[in-house]
Amino acid sequence: LNSIYDNFNNNFDICFCECSDLKEYPEYEKYIKNNVDYYYNFNNNEIIKNFVDSKYKGLGECYIIKEGLNNIFKNNKSYKNLYKISNRYFLSENFNINVFNEDYNIFTHWDNNLLSFCSIFYKIRFQDINIFYQSLLDMEHDLSNGNSIEYSLYKFFNINIKIIGKLNIEGNLSTEGYLISI
């Protein structure tokens, strides 16, 4: 959260979506709630929880993003852009928000694969948010058959895309746990 506040100006809302049981960590949950505009924990949503706990990690991520977007829609919020960052990552000291000021949906490729988009961090223009939401619906079948969210994002969301070489995002990779810099 600090890296977001350090790199973005004050014209933003943070929507924090979680699906963990945080009963054992009330101070952690309180800190998050006090430092974001919208906090949603889907741990009690059996459908989302079952997908998050399944062997298909991307399917759980897809459902969390869709539900987060549904809450944005319910609150009648409108933005210029939406930025998605996975919770275990942060904007590095080399992050430059100006790279994302162009009028494109911005991704980088995942693991140098030209047929996939990195799902750790990306920007979606709000004017394309309904198309993005539909792409999340369209990719559910792919994800439930074991395809990665990175591949499915590339396959189903392809409007006004700009690929950049480096995001300047760091954190511990969720699957292996080692520190990465993308």
Coordinates of C-alpha atoms in Angstrom, one line a residue:
L1 CA 0.0 0.0 0.0
N2 CA 2.8 2.4 0.8
S3 CA 4.3 2.0 -2.6
I4 CA 1.0 2.9 -4.2
Y5 CA 0.6 6.0 -2.1
D6 CA 4.2 6.9 -2.9
N7 CA 3.8 6.6 -6.7
F8 CA 0.3 7.8 -7.5
N9 CA -1.2 11.2 -6.9
N10 CA -4.2 11.5 -4.6
N11 CA -6.8 11.1 -7.3
F12 CA -7.4 7.4 -6.8
D13 CA -9.3 4.9 -4.7
I14 CA -7.9 1.6 -3.6
C15 CA -10.1 -1.4 -3.7
F16 CA -8.5 -4.3 -1.8
C17 CA -9.9 -7.7 -2.5
E18 CA -8.9 -10.7 -0.3
C19 CA -10.1 -14.2 0.2
S20 CA -8.2 -15.3 3.3
D21 CA -9.5 -16.2 6.8
L22 CA -8.0 -13.3 8.7
K23 CA -9.6 -14.1 12.1
E24 CA -6.2 -14.9 13.5
Y25 CA -4.8 -11.6 12.2
P26 CA -7.2 -8.9 13.2
E27 CA -4.5 -6.2 13.4
Y28 CA -3.5 -7.0 9.8
E29 CA -7.1 -6.7 8.6
K30 CA -7.7 -3.5 10.6
Y31 CA -4.5 -1.9 9.0
I32 CA -5.7 -2.8 5.5
K33 CA -9.2 -1.5 6.1
N34 CA -7.8 1.8 7.5
N35 CA -5.6 2.3 4.5
V36 CA -7.9 1.6 1.6
D37 CA -11.1 3.0 0.3
Y38 CA -12.9 -0.3 -0.3
Y39 CA -12.2 -3.6 1.4
Y40 CA -13.8 -6.9 0.4
N41 CA -12.9 -10.2 1.9
F42 CA -14.6 -13.1 0.0
N43 CA -13.5 -15.8 2.4
N44 CA -17.2 -16.4 3.3
N45 CA -18.3 -16.6 -0.4
E46 CA -18.2 -20.4 -0.9
I47 CA -18.1 -20.1 -4.7
I48 CA -15.1 -17.8 -4.8
K49 CA -13.4 -19.6 -1.9
N50 CA -13.7 -23.0 -3.7
F51 CA -12.1 -21.5 -6.8
V52 CA -9.4 -19.8 -4.9
D53 CA -8.6 -23.1 -3.1
S54 CA -8.8 -25.2 -6.2
K55 CA -5.8 -26.4 -8.2
Y56 CA -6.6 -23.6 -10.8
K57 CA -5.1 -20.5 -9.2
G58 CA -6.1 -18.3 -12.1
L59 CA -9.8 -19.3 -11.8
G60 CA -9.8 -18.0 -8.2
E61 CA -8.1 -14.8 -9.3
C62 CA -10.6 -14.3 -12.1
Y63 CA -13.6 -14.6 -9.7
I64 CA -12.0 -12.2 -7.2
I65 CA -11.4 -9.6 -9.9
K66 CA -15.0 -10.0 -11.2
E67 CA -16.5 -9.6 -7.8
G68 CA -14.3 -6.5 -7.1
L69 CA -15.5 -5.0 -10.4
N70 CA -19.1 -5.8 -9.5
N71 CA -18.6 -3.8 -6.3
I72 CA -17.2 -0.9 -8.3
F73 CA -20.2 -1.1 -10.6
K74 CA -22.7 -1.3 -7.6
N75 CA -21.1 1.9 -6.1
N76 CA -21.5 3.7 -9.5
K77 CA -17.8 4.6 -9.5
S78 CA -16.1 5.8 -12.6
Y79 CA -12.4 6.3 -13.1
K80 CA -10.0 7.1 -15.9
N81 CA -8.1 3.9 -15.4
L82 CA -8.0 0.8 -13.2
Y83 CA -4.7 -0.7 -12.0
K84 CA -4.6 -4.2 -10.7
I85 CA -1.7 -5.3 -8.5
S86 CA -1.5 -8.6 -6.7
N87 CA -1.2 -8.2 -3.0
R88 CA 2.2 -9.7 -2.5
Y89 CA 3.9 -7.3 -4.8
F90 CA 4.9 -3.7 -4.6
L91 CA 6.0 -0.8 -6.9
S92 CA 9.8 -0.7 -6.9
E93 CA 11.8 2.5 -6.6
N94 CA 12.2 2.5 -10.4
F95 CA 8.4 2.5 -11.0
N96 CA 7.4 5.4 -13.2
I97 CA 3.6 6.2 -13.3
N98 CA 4.2 8.3 -16.4
V99 CA 4.8 5.1 -18.4
F100 CA 1.1 4.3 -17.8
N101 CA -0.3 7.7 -18.7
E102 CA -0.9 6.8 -22.4
D103 CA -4.4 6.0 -23.5
Y104 CA -3.9 2.2 -23.7
N105 CA -4.5 -0.9 -21.7
I106 CA -1.0 -1.7 -20.6
F107 CA 0.5 -5.1 -19.9
T108 CA 3.9 -6.8 -20.1
H109 CA 4.3 -10.4 -21.3
W110 CA 4.6 -13.0 -18.6
D111 CA 7.9 -14.9 -18.5
N112 CA 8.9 -13.7 -22.0
N113 CA 6.0 -15.6 -23.5
L114 CA 4.6 -13.5 -26.3
L115 CA 1.2 -15.3 -25.9
S116 CA 0.6 -14.3 -22.3
F117 CA 0.1 -11.2 -20.2
C118 CA 1.5 -10.7 -16.8
S119 CA -1.3 -10.8 -14.2
I120 CA 0.8 -9.3 -11.4
F121 CA 0.2 -5.7 -12.5
Y122 CA -1.6 -4.1 -15.4
K123 CA -3.7 -1.1 -16.3
I124 CA -7.2 -1.1 -17.9
R125 CA -8.8 2.0 -19.3
F126 CA -12.1 2.5 -17.6
Q127 CA -13.8 3.0 -21.0
D128 CA -12.9 -0.6 -21.7
I129 CA -14.0 -2.0 -18.4
N130 CA -17.1 -3.7 -19.7
I131 CA -15.1 -5.4 -22.4
F132 CA -12.5 -6.5 -19.8
Y133 CA -15.3 -7.8 -17.6
Q134 CA -16.8 -9.8 -20.5
S135 CA -13.3 -11.2 -21.2
L136 CA -13.2 -12.4 -17.6
L137 CA -16.5 -14.2 -18.2
D138 CA -15.3 -15.6 -21.4
M139 CA -12.1 -17.0 -19.9
E140 CA -13.8 -19.0 -17.2
H141 CA -14.0 -22.2 -19.3
D142 CA -10.3 -21.9 -20.2
L143 CA -9.3 -21.4 -16.6
S144 CA -11.4 -24.3 -15.3
N145 CA -9.6 -26.5 -17.8
G146 CA -6.2 -25.6 -16.4
N147 CA -5.1 -22.7 -18.7
S148 CA -3.3 -20.0 -16.9
I149 CA -4.8 -16.6 -16.3
E150 CA -1.8 -15.1 -18.1
Y151 CA -2.6 -17.0 -21.2
S152 CA -6.3 -16.4 -20.9
L153 CA -5.9 -12.6 -20.5
Y154 CA -3.9 -12.6 -23.7
K155 CA -6.4 -14.7 -25.5
F156 CA -9.6 -13.0 -24.4
F157 CA -8.7 -9.3 -23.8
N158 CA -7.1 -7.8 -26.9
I159 CA -8.4 -4.2 -27.3
N160 CA -6.2 -1.2 -27.4
I161 CA -3.2 -3.0 -25.8
K162 CA 0.3 -1.6 -25.3
I163 CA 3.0 -3.9 -24.2
I164 CA 5.9 -2.5 -22.2
G165 CA 9.1 -4.2 -21.4
K166 CA 9.4 -3.6 -17.7
L167 CA 6.8 -2.8 -15.1
N168 CA 9.2 -2.2 -12.2
I169 CA 7.2 -4.3 -9.8
E170 CA 8.8 -6.5 -7.2
G171 CA 7.8 -9.2 -4.7
N172 CA 7.9 -12.8 -3.9
L173 CA 6.5 -15.0 -6.7
S174 CA 3.4 -16.7 -5.4
T175 CA 4.2 -20.2 -6.7
E176 CA 7.9 -20.5 -5.9
G177 CA 8.3 -17.8 -3.2
Y178 CA 11.5 -16.2 -4.5
L179 CA 11.9 -12.5 -5.1
I180 CA 11.2 -11.3 -8.6
S181 CA 11.5 -8.0 -10.4
I182 CA 9.3 -7.6 -13.4

